[in-house]
Amino acid sequence: MRLGPDNIVAVVLAFMSFFCGLGGAKNASEPVYTIGTLTIAGTGCPPNTVEAVTSSDATGVSVIFSAFQASTDGTRTRQRQSCNIAVPIQAHPGQSIGLFKVDYRGYVYVPNIPEASASFSSEYFFAGQTGIKVKRKFNPGDEQDIFESNSINFQSIIWSPCGGSTNFRINTAIAAVKPVNSHEDVLIMIDSADSTVKGSIQVAVATRECVV
């Protein structure tokens, strides 16, 4: 079992552009939106435990966590941790940004005892719009790397306002539960020991030309 707050958590918001719509394709190296300063809050990402790094072309963001995990511990039979991220996005004139895929990676350990469990839930959306929700429960005996992939077809993509600014939000919560304080502990984390793609949240977006 892998343990510990010493593990470094990498959340990679990989904004991959897929250009579509009328008016012709654009050069994939030409960004059509910019990313502002992230706002991060929650019990799973307290002050001084999060580092955000923006790529040189402002089309990618890496958010490094050092404390986003939930676990039982001795007499503590339940813990829930949350982390909410707001990413300001400014679409260039005549462009709209859409969300179509989010991959979640991490690790969970639930001892093989009755009523022990862990859970993961997340929602991603543009501010003011209905989002996509992901939920998963882990049962006694589960010990595994977490990989959740959520994608939608092109017709269902959630699009931002044309040429406007908006916040892209990811709200994530994890929880660990055991029945009594004498039992072995439960652990769940969005984790990465090496700060690479393993142990991450990857978000893919589409872009299209539009008319205000």
PDB file of C-alpha atoms in Angstrom:
ATOM      1  CA  MET A   1       0.000   0.000   0.000  1.00  0.00           C
ATOM      2  CA  ARG A   2       1.301   3.458  -0.879  1.00  0.00           C
ATOM      3  CA  LEU A   3       0.948   6.015   1.853  1.00  0.00           C
ATOM      4  CA  GLY A   4       1.679   9.466   2.889  1.00  0.00           C
ATOM      5  CA  PRO A   5       1.462  13.187   2.621  1.00  0.00           C
ATOM      6  CA  ASP A   6       4.993  13.068   1.219  1.00  0.00           C
ATOM      7  CA  ASN A   7       3.644  11.959  -2.144  1.00  0.00           C
ATOM      8  CA  ILE A   8       3.483  14.854  -4.591  1.00  0.00           C
ATOM      9  CA  VAL A   9       0.217  15.230  -6.447  1.00  0.00           C
ATOM     10  CA  ALA A  10       0.173  16.520  -9.989  1.00  0.00           C
ATOM     11  CA  VAL A  11      -2.991  17.771 -11.577  1.00  0.00           C
ATOM     12  CA  VAL A  12      -2.322  18.521 -15.208  1.00  0.00           C
ATOM     13  CA  LEU A  13      -4.907  20.565 -17.015  1.00  0.00           C
ATOM     14  CA  ALA A  14      -3.869  19.675 -20.545  1.00  0.00           C
ATOM     15  CA  PHE A  15      -5.784  21.990 -22.809  1.00  0.00           C
ATOM     16  CA  MET A  16      -5.589  20.303 -26.204  1.00  0.00           C
ATOM     17  CA  SER A  17      -7.097  22.289 -29.058  1.00  0.00           C
ATOM     18  CA  PHE A  18      -9.158  20.655 -31.761  1.00  0.00           C
ATOM     19  CA  PHE A  19     -10.138  23.285 -34.324  1.00  0.00           C
ATOM     20  CA  CYS A  20     -13.485  22.891 -36.024  1.00  0.00           C
ATOM     21  CA  GLY A  21     -16.382  24.828 -37.536  1.00  0.00           C
ATOM     22  CA  LEU A  22     -16.848  26.951 -40.624  1.00  0.00           C
ATOM     23  CA  GLY A  23     -14.190  29.313 -41.867  1.00  0.00           C
ATOM     24  CA  GLY A  24     -11.295  26.873 -42.089  1.00  0.00           C
ATOM     25  CA  ALA A  25      -8.853  25.308 -39.661  1.00  0.00           C
ATOM     26  CA  LYS A  26      -6.327  27.363 -37.766  1.00  0.00           C
ATOM     27  CA  ASN A  27      -2.700  26.559 -37.155  1.00  0.00           C
ATOM     28  CA  ALA A  28      -2.592  24.249 -34.118  1.00  0.00           C
ATOM     29  CA  SER A  29       0.351  26.232 -32.742  1.00  0.00           C
ATOM     30  CA  GLU A  30      -1.687  29.450 -32.654  1.00  0.00           C
ATOM     31  CA  PRO A  31      -3.556  29.770 -29.315  1.00  0.00           C
ATOM     32  CA  VAL A  32      -7.117  31.080 -29.581  1.00  0.00           C
ATOM     33  CA  TYR A  33      -7.622  31.555 -25.838  1.00  0.00           C
ATOM     34  CA  THR A  34      -5.589  32.586 -22.804  1.00  0.00           C
ATOM     35  CA  ILE A  35      -5.575  31.356 -19.209  1.00  0.00           C
ATOM     36  CA  GLY A  36      -5.586  33.656 -16.171  1.00  0.00           C
ATOM     37  CA  THR A  37      -4.505  33.139 -12.563  1.00  0.00           C
ATOM     38  CA  LEU A  38      -6.098  30.096 -10.934  1.00  0.00           C
ATOM     39  CA  THR A  39      -8.262  30.346  -7.823  1.00  0.00           C
ATOM     40  CA  ILE A  40      -7.940  27.282  -5.583  1.00  0.00           C
ATOM     41  CA  ALA A  41      -9.859  26.521  -2.374  1.00  0.00           C
ATOM     42  CA  GLY A  42     -10.856  23.575  -0.202  1.00  0.00           C
ATOM     43  CA  THR A  43      -9.776  21.359   2.686  1.00  0.00           C
ATOM     44  CA  GLY A  44      -7.770  19.174   0.311  1.00  0.00           C
ATOM     45  CA  CYS A  45      -5.673  22.066  -0.964  1.00  0.00           C
ATOM     46  CA  PRO A  46      -4.935  24.440   1.948  1.00  0.00           C
ATOM     47  CA  PRO A  47      -2.525  27.384   1.620  1.00  0.00           C
ATOM     48  CA  ASN A  48       1.071  26.544   0.721  1.00  0.00           C
ATOM     49  CA  THR A  49       0.171  23.044  -0.538  1.00  0.00           C
ATOM     50  CA  VAL A  50      -0.614  23.991  -4.145  1.00  0.00           C
ATOM     51  CA  GLU A  51       1.611  25.249  -6.936  1.00  0.00           C
ATOM     52  CA  ALA A  52       0.243  26.323 -10.318  1.00  0.00           C
ATOM     53  CA  VAL A  53       2.496  26.516 -13.388  1.00  0.00           C
ATOM     54  CA  THR A  54       1.326  27.888 -16.750  1.00  0.00           C
ATOM     55  CA  SER A  55       2.980  26.800 -19.981  1.00  0.00           C
ATOM     56  CA  SER A  56       4.935  29.369 -21.993  1.00  0.00           C
ATOM     57  CA  ASP A  57       2.107  29.780 -24.526  1.00  0.00           C
ATOM     58  CA  ALA A  58      -0.573  29.989 -21.772  1.00  0.00           C
ATOM     59  CA  THR A  59      -2.503  27.046 -23.200  1.00  0.00           C
ATOM     60  CA  GLY A  60      -1.581  24.538 -20.491  1.00  0.00           C
ATOM     61  CA  VAL A  61      -1.589  24.570 -16.706  1.00  0.00           C
ATOM     62  CA  SER A  62      -0.024  22.190 -14.193  1.00  0.00           C
ATOM     63  CA  VAL A  63      -1.313  22.300 -10.620  1.00  0.00           C
ATOM     64  CA  ILE A  64       0.902  20.489  -8.104  1.00  0.00           C
ATOM     65  CA  PHE A  65      -0.673  19.368  -4.804  1.00  0.00           C
ATOM     66  CA  SER A  66       1.097  18.030  -1.704  1.00  0.00           C
ATOM     67  CA  ALA A  67      -1.902  17.323   0.554  1.00  0.00           C
ATOM     68  CA  PHE A  68      -4.915  16.177  -1.499  1.00  0.00           C
ATOM     69  CA  GLN A  69      -5.776  12.893   0.171  1.00  0.00           C
ATOM     70  CA  ALA A  70      -8.412  11.497   2.542  1.00  0.00           C
ATOM     71  CA  SER A  71      -7.780   8.740   5.065  1.00  0.00           C
ATOM     72  CA  THR A  72      -8.979   7.237   8.305  1.00  0.00           C
ATOM     73  CA  ASP A  73      -6.458   7.344  11.120  1.00  0.00           C
ATOM     74  CA  GLY A  74      -6.725   5.459  14.412  1.00  0.00           C
ATOM     75  CA  THR A  75      -9.869   6.745  16.129  1.00  0.00           C
ATOM     76  CA  ARG A  76     -10.870   8.885  13.130  1.00  0.00           C
ATOM     77  CA  THR A  77     -13.332   6.729  11.214  1.00  0.00           C
ATOM     78  CA  ARG A  78     -14.250   9.183   8.453  1.00  0.00           C
ATOM     79  CA  GLN A  79     -12.577  11.969   6.483  1.00  0.00           C
ATOM     80  CA  ARG A  80     -13.744  13.983   3.493  1.00  0.00           C
ATOM     81  CA  GLN A  81     -11.493  16.377   1.566  1.00  0.00           C
ATOM     82  CA  SER A  82     -12.394  18.712  -1.281  1.00  0.00           C
ATOM     83  CA  CYS A  83     -10.561  20.897  -3.748  1.00  0.00           C
ATOM     84  CA  ASN A  84     -12.209  23.433  -6.022  1.00  0.00           C
ATOM     85  CA  ILE A  85     -10.303  24.980  -8.917  1.00  0.00           C
ATOM     86  CA  ALA A  86     -11.408  27.952 -11.033  1.00  0.00           C
ATOM     87  CA  VAL A  87      -9.484  28.572 -14.262  1.00  0.00           C
ATOM     88  CA  PRO A  88     -10.170  31.966 -15.907  1.00  0.00           C
ATOM     89  CA  ILE A  89     -10.289  31.557 -19.699  1.00  0.00           C
ATOM     90  CA  GLN A  90     -10.488  34.375 -22.243  1.00  0.00           C
ATOM     91  CA  ALA A  91     -11.561  33.239 -25.707  1.00  0.00           C
ATOM     92  CA  HIS A  92     -10.200  35.333 -28.554  1.00  0.00           C
ATOM     93  CA  PRO A  93     -12.735  37.226 -30.719  1.00  0.00           C
ATOM     94  CA  GLY A  94     -14.713  34.860 -32.918  1.00  0.00           C
ATOM     95  CA  GLN A  95     -13.762  31.765 -30.886  1.00  0.00           C
ATOM     96  CA  SER A  96     -15.646  29.568 -28.427  1.00  0.00           C
ATOM     97  CA  ILE A  97     -14.150  27.004 -26.026  1.00  0.00           C
ATOM     98  CA  GLY A  98     -15.789  23.633 -25.338  1.00  0.00           C
ATOM     99  CA  LEU A  99     -15.249  20.858 -22.790  1.00  0.00           C
ATOM    100  CA  PHE A 100     -15.379  17.275 -23.980  1.00  0.00           C
ATOM    101  CA  LYS A 101     -13.132  15.033 -21.872  1.00  0.00           C
ATOM    102  CA  VAL A 102     -11.690  14.757 -18.382  1.00  0.00           C
ATOM    103  CA  ASP A 103      -9.408  11.949 -17.161  1.00  0.00           C
ATOM    104  CA  TYR A 104      -8.842  11.424 -13.436  1.00  0.00           C
ATOM    105  CA  ARG A 105      -5.942   9.394 -12.029  1.00  0.00           C
ATOM    106  CA  GLY A 106      -4.970   8.498  -8.466  1.00  0.00           C
ATOM    107  CA  TYR A 107      -4.772   5.656  -5.944  1.00  0.00           C
ATOM    108  CA  VAL A 108      -7.100   3.996  -3.409  1.00  0.00           C
ATOM    109  CA  TYR A 109      -6.740   1.380  -0.673  1.00  0.00           C
ATOM    110  CA  VAL A 110      -9.763  -0.074   1.162  1.00  0.00           C
ATOM    111  CA  PRO A 111      -9.007  -2.923   3.617  1.00  0.00           C
ATOM    112  CA  ASN A 112     -11.111  -6.048   3.257  1.00  0.00           C
ATOM    113  CA  ILE A 113     -13.424  -5.362   6.189  1.00  0.00           C
ATOM    114  CA  PRO A 114     -17.220  -4.911   6.074  1.00  0.00           C
ATOM    115  CA  GLU A 115     -18.513  -1.348   5.656  1.00  0.00           C
ATOM    116  CA  ALA A 116     -15.117   0.153   4.826  1.00  0.00           C
ATOM    117  CA  SER A 117     -15.230   2.327   1.699  1.00  0.00           C
ATOM    118  CA  ALA A 118     -13.758   5.226  -0.224  1.00  0.00           C
ATOM    119  CA  SER A 119     -15.388   7.542  -2.735  1.00  0.00           C
ATOM    120  CA  PHE A 120     -14.502  10.030  -5.436  1.00  0.00           C
ATOM    121  CA  SER A 121     -16.708  12.657  -7.042  1.00  0.00           C
ATOM    122  CA  SER A 122     -16.019  15.504  -9.423  1.00  0.00           C
ATOM    123  CA  GLU A 123     -17.869  18.004 -11.549  1.00  0.00           C
ATOM    124  CA  TYR A 124     -16.471  20.221 -14.285  1.00  0.00           C
ATOM    125  CA  PHE A 125     -18.258  23.078 -15.992  1.00  0.00           C
ATOM    126  CA  PHE A 126     -18.120  26.644 -17.229  1.00  0.00           C
ATOM    127  CA  ALA A 127     -19.464  29.127 -14.648  1.00  0.00           C
ATOM    128  CA  GLY A 128     -23.221  29.507 -14.948  1.00  0.00           C
ATOM    129  CA  GLN A 129     -23.699  26.277 -16.924  1.00  0.00           C
ATOM    130  CA  THR A 130     -24.695  22.719 -16.071  1.00  0.00           C
ATOM    131  CA  GLY A 131     -21.640  20.494 -15.807  1.00  0.00           C
ATOM    132  CA  ILE A 132     -20.535  16.893 -16.215  1.00  0.00           C
ATOM    133  CA  LYS A 133     -20.451  14.824 -13.002  1.00  0.00           C
ATOM    134  CA  VAL A 134     -18.245  11.831 -12.245  1.00  0.00           C
ATOM    135  CA  LYS A 135     -18.805   9.597  -9.190  1.00  0.00           C
ATOM    136  CA  ARG A 136     -17.224   6.352  -8.040  1.00  0.00           C
ATOM    137  CA  LYS A 137     -17.328   4.269  -4.847  1.00  0.00           C
ATOM    138  CA  PHE A 138     -14.615   1.808  -3.793  1.00  0.00           C
ATOM    139  CA  ASN A 139     -15.531  -1.256  -1.723  1.00  0.00           C
ATOM    140  CA  PRO A 140     -13.801  -3.548   0.804  1.00  0.00           C
ATOM    141  CA  GLY A 141     -10.731  -5.209  -0.725  1.00  0.00           C
ATOM    142  CA  ASP A 142     -10.147  -2.564  -3.400  1.00  0.00           C
ATOM    143  CA  GLU A 143      -6.506  -1.558  -3.829  1.00  0.00           C
ATOM    144  CA  GLN A 144      -5.738  -0.028  -7.184  1.00  0.00           C
ATOM    145  CA  ASP A 145      -4.668   2.920  -9.241  1.00  0.00           C
ATOM    146  CA  ILE A 146      -7.645   5.099 -10.078  1.00  0.00           C
ATOM    147  CA  PHE A 147      -8.363   5.897 -13.700  1.00  0.00           C
ATOM    148  CA  GLU A 148     -11.660   7.540 -14.574  1.00  0.00           C
ATOM    149  CA  SER A 149     -12.201   8.764 -18.114  1.00  0.00           C
ATOM    150  CA  ASN A 150     -15.256  10.828 -18.962  1.00  0.00           C
ATOM    151  CA  SER A 151     -15.901  12.006 -22.492  1.00  0.00           C
ATOM    152  CA  ILE A 152     -18.935  13.180 -24.458  1.00  0.00           C
ATOM    153  CA  ASN A 153     -19.769  13.293 -28.148  1.00  0.00           C
ATOM    154  CA  PHE A 154     -19.229  16.463 -30.142  1.00  0.00           C
ATOM    155  CA  GLN A 155     -22.930  17.340 -30.219  1.00  0.00           C
ATOM    156  CA  SER A 156     -23.009  17.422 -26.385  1.00  0.00           C
ATOM    157  CA  ILE A 157     -19.935  19.612 -25.831  1.00  0.00           C
ATOM    158  CA  ILE A 158     -20.453  22.455 -23.345  1.00  0.00           C
ATOM    159  CA  TRP A 159     -19.428  25.671 -25.123  1.00  0.00           C
ATOM    160  CA  SER A 160     -18.291  28.957 -23.592  1.00  0.00           C
ATOM    161  CA  PRO A 161     -19.653  32.344 -24.731  1.00  0.00           C
ATOM    162  CA  CYS A 162     -18.314  33.452 -28.103  1.00  0.00           C
ATOM    163  CA  GLY A 163     -15.196  35.567 -27.722  1.00  0.00           C
ATOM    164  CA  GLY A 164     -15.821  36.157 -24.029  1.00  0.00           C
ATOM    165  CA  SER A 165     -14.244  35.469 -20.673  1.00  0.00           C
ATOM    166  CA  THR A 166     -15.454  32.742 -18.330  1.00  0.00           C
ATOM    167  CA  ASN A 167     -14.276  30.526 -15.495  1.00  0.00           C
ATOM    168  CA  PHE A 168     -13.750  26.821 -16.059  1.00  0.00           C
ATOM    169  CA  ARG A 169     -14.360  25.049 -12.746  1.00  0.00           C
ATOM    170  CA  ILE A 170     -13.374  21.625 -11.438  1.00  0.00           C
ATOM    171  CA  ASN A 171     -14.869  20.692  -8.054  1.00  0.00           C
ATOM    172  CA  THR A 172     -13.480  17.438  -6.656  1.00  0.00           C
ATOM    173  CA  ALA A 173     -14.111  15.576  -3.385  1.00  0.00           C
ATOM    174  CA  ILE A 174     -12.671  12.360  -1.934  1.00  0.00           C
ATOM    175  CA  ALA A 175     -13.724  10.492   1.226  1.00  0.00           C
ATOM    176  CA  ALA A 176     -12.495   7.565   3.348  1.00  0.00           C
ATOM    177  CA  VAL A 177     -14.681   5.605   5.810  1.00  0.00           C
ATOM    178  CA  LYS A 178     -14.115   2.662   8.167  1.00  0.00           C
ATOM    179  CA  PRO A 179     -16.682   1.149  10.573  1.00  0.00           C
ATOM    180  CA  VAL A 180     -14.788   1.213  13.903  1.00  0.00           C
ATOM    181  CA  ASN A 181     -11.593   2.801  15.150  1.00  0.00           C
ATOM    182  CA  SER A 182      -9.763  -0.491  15.711  1.00  0.00           C
ATOM    183  CA  HIS A 183      -9.773  -1.490  12.056  1.00  0.00           C
ATOM    184  CA  GLU A 184      -7.108  -0.986   9.391  1.00  0.00           C
ATOM    185  CA  ASP A 185      -7.184   2.426   7.746  1.00  0.00           C
ATOM    186  CA  VAL A 186      -8.614   3.523   4.377  1.00  0.00           C
ATOM    187  CA  LEU A 187      -6.730   5.819   1.983  1.00  0.00           C
ATOM    188  CA  ILE A 188      -7.661   7.616  -1.244  1.00  0.00           C
ATOM    189  CA  MET A 189      -5.644  10.265  -3.072  1.00  0.00           C
ATOM    190  CA  ILE A 190      -5.218  11.988  -6.403  1.00  0.00           C
ATOM    191  CA  ASP A 191      -1.522  11.315  -6.379  1.00  0.00           C
ATOM    192  CA  SER A 192       1.742  11.148  -8.237  1.00  0.00           C
ATOM    193  CA  ALA A 193       5.141  10.315  -6.799  1.00  0.00           C
ATOM    194  CA  ASP A 194       6.920  11.647  -9.874  1.00  0.00           C
ATOM    195  CA  SER A 195       4.687  14.598 -10.850  1.00  0.00           C
ATOM    196  CA  THR A 196       4.038  13.178 -14.313  1.00  0.00           C
ATOM    197  CA  VAL A 197       0.916  12.100 -16.175  1.00  0.00           C
ATOM    198  CA  LYS A 198       0.395   9.195 -13.756  1.00  0.00           C
ATOM    199  CA  GLY A 199      -1.574  10.747 -10.934  1.00  0.00           C
ATOM    200  CA  SER A 200      -3.348  13.594 -12.664  1.00  0.00           C
ATOM    201  CA  ILE A 201      -6.505  15.200 -13.919  1.00  0.00           C
ATOM    202  CA  GLN A 202      -6.313  15.813 -17.652  1.00  0.00           C
ATOM    203  CA  VAL A 203      -8.850  18.120 -19.261  1.00  0.00           C
ATOM    204  CA  ALA A 204      -9.309  18.300 -23.030  1.00  0.00           C
ATOM    205  CA  VAL A 205     -11.111  21.195 -24.698  1.00  0.00           C
ATOM    206  CA  ALA A 206     -12.253  21.941 -28.221  1.00  0.00           C
ATOM    207  CA  THR A 207     -12.296  25.306 -29.980  1.00  0.00           C
ATOM    208  CA  ARG A 208     -14.540  26.486 -32.792  1.00  0.00           C
ATOM    209  CA  GLU A 209     -15.170  29.649 -34.756  1.00  0.00           C
ATOM    210  CA  CYS A 210     -18.380  31.412 -33.826  1.00  0.00           C
ATOM    211  CA  VAL A 211     -20.396  34.587 -34.305  1.00  0.00           C
ATOM    212  CA  VAL A 212     -21.399  36.880 -31.446  1.00  0.00           C
TER     213      VAL A 212
END
